[in-house]
Amino acid sequence: MTSRILEPGQIETLAQRSIPRIRLPDRDTLFARRAERFEALAVASPIGAYLRLQAAVARAQHAALADFPGTLPTPAQRSAAQAHRMPPMPAAWPRAPAWRDALSAIGRAVAALADCPVEVARLGERVALLSMEDADTQADRLLGVREGAVDTAAAPLLMAALQVHWTAASSRLVADEVQPLDVPGLCPLCGMPPVASIVRAQAPYRGYRYLHCALCACEWHLVRVQCSQCGASGKDVAYRSLVADDGTGEPAGALDQAVRAETCEQCSSYRKIVYQEKDPGVDPVADDLASLALDLLLAEHGYARASGHPLLWQAEPDDAR
Ligand code: FE
Ligand code: FE
């Protein structure tokens, strides 16, 4: 038997290969678990009613995804993307018309909510009745492929329907066949920025940090203690959470143990990072939205969100994000 000694560079390469680079969503559980998480977070939250509304949206997404017809990048789209190291189902990817049915279903689910404020019910009805043309125009603006004003009230429901469309595809792909991009801060499947990071606790992903796509729910690996926006690492990266105001320095509540902000001194931005080992139920989308108090604190300290939340849109002076 022969043996050989690995050079340091080879050891690192082998270690990198053993890490699952891509984790794709499970269409049977993604939105159902997110709904459960929103419900759980709502119990002790000052924005509980809002989180329960999001739980209803996630339940509608789950139902819509179950009925969603299969749409996948064609072999030609995939090989062209691979050749140019581009995402195979980018924001400008032609949408299956069924995305509009998902939008209607989500709008109707919101309108039918018990104890729903009348303006929210009206929003649900309005979105459910949007014409295909108007819905497509708004979708293109949200995805950044067409110029124009975003309907910020309807945007969260539109994004929820677009998540169904893109997740219907990402959940049918094979992780080993997804090629990471040269830009680590963008989703290798759709090219959108991540909403947040998750450090997973179950094998084969245990202990690894993944960025979670805001659109297609694909997760891709990024080493820990590295800024997902500019790539800075080491002492420029810090972790911040809300602490109790009793002087102990302990996390303010259960949510604050499992959710932190990864801040960067180089680009003065942050993204949240959630830890499954602290709470197995964490969800990057739900926990990011439920921890708005942390965003307010970070803004006071001069940090800006690296990218927005897909289900939270604010009107800006130029209607751009
Ligand atoms: Fe994506
Ligand atoms: Fe940075």
Coordinates of C-alpha atoms and ligand atoms in Angstrom, one line a residue:
M1 CA 0.0 0.0 0.0
T2 CA 1.3 3.4 -0.9
S3 CA 0.6 6.6 0.9
R4 CA 1.4 10.2 0.2
I5 CA 1.6 13.3 2.2
L6 CA -0.9 16.1 1.5
E7 CA 0.5 19.6 1.0
P8 CA -1.3 22.3 3.1
G9 CA -3.2 23.6 0.1
Q10 CA -4.5 20.1 -0.8
I11 CA -5.7 19.6 2.8
E12 CA -7.8 22.8 2.6
T13 CA -9.2 21.7 -0.8
L14 CA -10.2 18.4 0.6
A15 CA -11.8 20.0 3.6
Q16 CA -13.8 22.4 1.4
R17 CA -15.0 19.5 -0.7
S18 CA -16.4 17.7 2.3
I19 CA -18.7 20.6 3.1
P20 CA -22.1 20.4 1.4
R21 CA -21.9 23.6 -0.7
I22 CA -25.6 23.9 -1.5
R23 CA -28.7 23.0 0.4
L24 CA -32.0 23.1 -1.5
P25 CA -35.4 23.7 0.1
D26 CA -37.9 20.8 0.9
R27 CA -41.1 21.9 -0.8
D28 CA -43.2 19.7 1.7
T29 CA -41.9 21.5 4.8
L30 CA -40.4 24.9 3.9
F31 CA -43.4 27.2 4.2
A32 CA -45.3 24.9 6.6
R33 CA -42.4 25.2 9.1
R34 CA -42.1 28.9 8.5
A35 CA -45.8 29.3 9.3
E36 CA -45.3 27.4 12.6
R37 CA -42.3 29.6 13.4
F38 CA -44.2 32.8 12.7
E39 CA -47.0 31.5 15.0
A40 CA -44.5 30.6 17.8
L41 CA -42.7 34.0 17.5
A42 CA -46.0 35.8 17.6
V43 CA -46.9 34.6 21.1
A44 CA -44.5 36.8 23.0
S45 CA -43.9 39.5 20.4
P46 CA -45.0 43.1 20.5
I47 CA -45.8 42.7 16.8
G48 CA -47.7 39.5 17.3
A49 CA -50.7 40.4 15.1
Y50 CA -48.3 41.2 12.2
L51 CA -46.4 37.9 12.7
R52 CA -49.7 36.0 12.7
L53 CA -50.6 37.6 9.4
Q54 CA -47.3 36.4 8.0
A55 CA -48.1 32.9 9.3
A56 CA -51.3 33.0 7.2
V57 CA -49.3 34.1 4.2
A58 CA -46.8 31.2 4.7
R59 CA -49.7 28.7 5.0
A60 CA -51.1 30.0 1.8
Q61 CA -47.6 29.7 0.2
H62 CA -47.5 26.1 1.4
A63 CA -50.8 25.3 -0.2
A64 CA -50.0 27.1 -3.4
L65 CA -46.6 25.3 -3.7
A66 CA -48.3 21.9 -3.4
D67 CA -50.4 22.6 -6.5
F68 CA -47.8 24.5 -8.4
P69 CA -46.9 23.0 -11.8
G70 CA -43.3 22.1 -12.4
T71 CA -41.1 24.7 -14.0
L72 CA -37.4 24.1 -14.4
P73 CA -34.6 25.8 -16.3
T74 CA -34.3 24.1 -19.6
P75 CA -31.1 22.2 -20.4
A76 CA -30.1 25.0 -22.7
Q77 CA -30.6 27.6 -20.0
R78 CA -28.6 25.6 -17.5
S79 CA -25.7 24.9 -19.8
A80 CA -25.6 28.6 -20.9
A81 CA -25.6 29.7 -17.3
Q82 CA -22.9 27.2 -16.4
A83 CA -20.7 28.4 -19.3
H84 CA -20.9 32.0 -18.2
R85 CA -21.0 31.3 -14.5
M86 CA -24.4 32.9 -14.2
P87 CA -27.5 31.8 -12.2
P88 CA -29.7 29.5 -14.3
M89 CA -33.1 30.9 -13.1
P90 CA -32.4 34.7 -12.6
A91 CA -34.9 37.4 -11.8
A92 CA -35.5 37.9 -15.5
W93 CA -36.4 34.2 -16.0
P94 CA -39.7 33.9 -17.8
R95 CA -42.4 33.2 -15.2
A96 CA -44.9 30.4 -15.5
P97 CA -48.4 32.0 -15.6
A98 CA -49.4 29.9 -12.6
W99 CA -47.5 32.4 -10.3
R100 CA -50.5 34.6 -10.8
D101 CA -52.8 31.9 -9.3
A102 CA -50.5 31.6 -6.3
L103 CA -50.8 35.4 -5.9
S104 CA -54.6 35.2 -6.0
A105 CA -54.7 32.4 -3.4
I106 CA -52.4 34.3 -1.1
G107 CA -54.5 37.5 -1.4
R108 CA -57.7 35.5 -0.7
A109 CA -56.1 33.9 2.3
V110 CA -55.2 37.3 3.8
A111 CA -58.7 38.7 3.0
A112 CA -60.3 35.7 4.8
L113 CA -58.3 36.1 8.0
A114 CA -60.4 36.3 11.2
D115 CA -59.8 39.5 13.2
C116 CA -58.0 41.0 10.2
P117 CA -57.9 44.9 10.1
V118 CA -60.2 46.1 7.3
E119 CA -57.4 47.7 5.4
V120 CA -55.4 44.5 5.3
A121 CA -58.5 42.6 4.2
R122 CA -59.0 45.1 1.4
L123 CA -55.3 44.8 0.4
G124 CA -55.8 41.0 0.1
E125 CA -58.9 41.4 -2.1
R126 CA -57.1 44.0 -4.3
V127 CA -54.1 41.8 -4.8
A128 CA -56.3 38.7 -5.5
L129 CA -58.0 40.7 -8.3
L130 CA -54.9 42.2 -9.9
S131 CA -54.8 41.8 -13.7
M132 CA -52.1 39.5 -15.1
E133 CA -50.5 42.6 -16.7
D134 CA -50.5 44.7 -13.5
A135 CA -49.2 41.7 -11.5
D136 CA -46.4 41.1 -14.0
T137 CA -45.4 44.8 -14.1
Q138 CA -45.2 44.9 -10.3
A139 CA -43.3 41.6 -10.2
D140 CA -40.7 42.9 -12.7
R141 CA -40.2 46.0 -10.6
L142 CA -39.8 44.1 -7.4
L143 CA -37.3 41.8 -9.0
G144 CA -35.3 44.8 -10.5
V145 CA -35.8 43.9 -14.1
R146 CA -38.1 46.8 -14.9
E147 CA -38.0 50.5 -13.9
G148 CA -40.9 52.1 -12.1
A149 CA -42.7 52.7 -8.8
V150 CA -43.2 49.7 -6.5
D151 CA -46.6 49.2 -4.9
T152 CA -45.1 48.9 -1.4
A153 CA -48.4 47.8 0.2
A154 CA -48.9 44.9 -2.2
A155 CA -45.2 44.1 -2.5
P156 CA -45.0 41.6 0.4
L157 CA -47.8 39.5 -1.1
L158 CA -46.3 39.7 -4.6
M159 CA -43.0 38.6 -3.2
A160 CA -44.7 35.7 -1.4
A161 CA -46.1 34.5 -4.7
L162 CA -42.8 34.9 -6.5
Q163 CA -41.2 32.8 -3.7
V164 CA -43.6 30.0 -4.5
H165 CA -42.7 30.2 -8.2
W166 CA -39.0 30.1 -7.6
T167 CA -39.1 27.6 -4.8
A168 CA -41.2 25.2 -7.1
A169 CA -38.1 25.1 -9.2
S170 CA -35.2 25.2 -6.7
S171 CA -36.8 22.4 -4.7
R172 CA -36.8 20.1 -7.8
L173 CA -33.1 20.6 -8.6
V174 CA -30.2 18.4 -7.4
A175 CA -27.8 20.2 -5.0
D176 CA -24.6 18.6 -6.4
E177 CA -25.5 20.0 -9.8
V178 CA -25.7 23.6 -8.6
Q179 CA -22.6 25.6 -9.4
P180 CA -21.6 28.3 -6.9
L181 CA -21.1 31.8 -8.4
D182 CA -17.9 33.7 -8.2
V183 CA -19.8 36.3 -6.2
P184 CA -20.4 34.6 -2.8
G185 CA -23.1 37.2 -1.7
L186 CA -25.5 36.2 -4.5
C187 CA -27.7 33.1 -4.8
P188 CA -26.2 30.6 -7.3
L189 CA -29.6 29.7 -8.6
C190 CA -31.5 33.1 -9.0
G191 CA -28.8 35.7 -8.4
M192 CA -30.7 37.5 -5.6
P193 CA -29.1 38.5 -2.3
P194 CA -29.7 36.5 0.8
V195 CA -32.1 37.5 3.4
A196 CA -30.0 36.2 6.3
S197 CA -27.7 33.4 7.4
I198 CA -28.4 30.1 9.2
V199 CA -26.0 28.0 11.1
R200 CA -27.4 24.5 10.8
A201 CA -27.4 21.8 13.5
Q202 CA -28.2 18.6 11.6
A203 CA -25.8 16.4 9.6
P204 CA -24.5 16.7 7.0
Y205 CA -24.8 20.5 7.5
R206 CA -24.0 20.7 11.2
G207 CA -21.9 23.6 12.2
Y208 CA -21.8 25.2 8.8
R209 CA -23.2 28.6 7.9
Y210 CA -25.4 29.0 4.9
L211 CA -26.8 32.1 3.3
H212 CA -30.6 31.8 2.6
C213 CA -31.9 33.2 -0.6
A214 CA -34.8 35.7 -0.3
L215 CA -36.4 34.4 -3.4
C216 CA -35.8 30.7 -4.1
A217 CA -34.8 29.6 -0.6
C218 CA -31.6 28.0 -1.9
E219 CA -28.9 28.0 0.7
W220 CA -25.2 28.2 -0.1
H221 CA -22.2 27.8 2.1
L222 CA -20.1 30.7 3.3
V223 CA -17.3 30.3 5.9
R224 CA -18.2 31.8 9.3
V225 CA -16.9 35.2 10.5
Q226 CA -16.9 36.6 7.0
C227 CA -19.0 39.6 5.8
S228 CA -21.5 38.2 3.2
Q229 CA -21.6 41.7 1.6
C230 CA -18.0 42.7 1.1
G231 CA -16.0 39.6 2.1
A232 CA -14.2 41.2 5.0
S233 CA -13.3 38.9 7.8
G234 CA -11.5 38.6 11.1
K235 CA -11.6 41.6 13.5
D236 CA -13.9 43.6 11.1
V237 CA -16.7 41.2 11.7
A238 CA -18.7 41.2 15.0
Y239 CA -21.9 39.7 16.4
R240 CA -24.5 41.7 18.1
S241 CA -27.7 40.9 19.8
L242 CA -30.2 42.6 22.1
V243 CA -29.2 42.2 25.7
A244 CA -31.4 42.6 28.8
D245 CA -31.4 46.0 30.4
D246 CA -30.6 44.5 33.9
G247 CA -26.8 44.9 33.5
T248 CA -26.1 41.2 33.2
G249 CA -25.2 41.3 29.5
E250 CA -27.4 38.3 29.0
P251 CA -29.7 38.1 25.9
A252 CA -32.9 40.0 26.3
G253 CA -35.1 37.0 25.5
A254 CA -35.3 33.6 23.9
L255 CA -35.3 35.0 20.4
D256 CA -32.1 37.0 21.1
Q257 CA -30.2 33.8 21.9
A258 CA -30.9 32.4 18.5
V259 CA -30.7 35.6 16.4
R260 CA -27.7 37.9 16.1
A261 CA -26.5 40.5 13.6
E262 CA -23.2 39.9 11.8
T263 CA -21.9 43.4 11.5
C264 CA -19.0 44.6 9.3
E265 CA -16.7 47.5 10.0
Q266 CA -15.5 47.6 6.4
C267 CA -18.8 48.2 4.7
S268 CA -20.9 49.2 7.8
S269 CA -23.6 46.8 6.9
Y270 CA -25.1 43.7 8.6
R271 CA -27.2 40.6 8.0
K272 CA -28.8 38.5 10.7
I273 CA -27.5 35.1 11.5
V274 CA -29.8 32.5 13.2
Y275 CA -28.5 29.4 15.1
Q276 CA -30.3 26.1 15.0
E277 CA -28.3 24.8 17.9
K278 CA -29.8 27.5 20.1
D279 CA -33.4 26.9 18.8
P280 CA -34.1 24.1 16.3
G281 CA -37.2 26.0 15.0
V282 CA -35.3 29.1 13.7
D283 CA -36.2 30.2 10.2
P284 CA -34.1 32.9 8.4
V285 CA -37.1 34.7 6.9
A286 CA -39.4 34.5 10.0
D287 CA -36.7 35.2 12.7
D288 CA -35.3 38.1 10.7
L289 CA -38.8 39.7 10.5
A290 CA -39.6 39.1 14.1
S291 CA -36.4 40.7 15.3
L292 CA -37.1 44.2 14.0
A293 CA -36.0 45.7 17.3
L294 CA -32.4 44.6 16.5
D295 CA -32.6 46.4 13.2
L296 CA -33.6 49.6 15.0
L297 CA -30.7 49.3 17.4
L298 CA -28.2 48.7 14.6
A299 CA -29.5 51.7 12.6
E300 CA -28.9 53.8 15.7
H301 CA -25.3 52.5 15.7
G302 CA -24.8 53.4 12.0
Y303 CA -25.1 50.0 10.4
A304 CA -27.3 49.5 7.3
R305 CA -29.0 46.3 6.3
A306 CA -27.0 44.7 3.5
S307 CA -30.3 43.9 1.7
G308 CA -34.0 44.3 2.4
H309 CA -36.4 41.7 3.7
P310 CA -38.6 40.2 1.0
L311 CA -41.8 40.5 3.0
L312 CA -41.2 44.1 4.3
W313 CA -41.1 47.0 1.8
Q314 CA -40.9 50.6 2.8
A315 CA -41.6 53.5 0.6
E316 CA -38.5 55.4 -0.3
P317 CA -38.2 58.9 -1.8
D318 CA -37.2 57.5 -5.2
D319 CA -39.2 54.3 -4.8
A320 CA -36.0 52.4 -5.2
R321 CA -34.5 49.8 -2.7
Ligands
FE1 FE -32.2 32.1 -5.1
FE2 FE -18.6 44.1 4.8

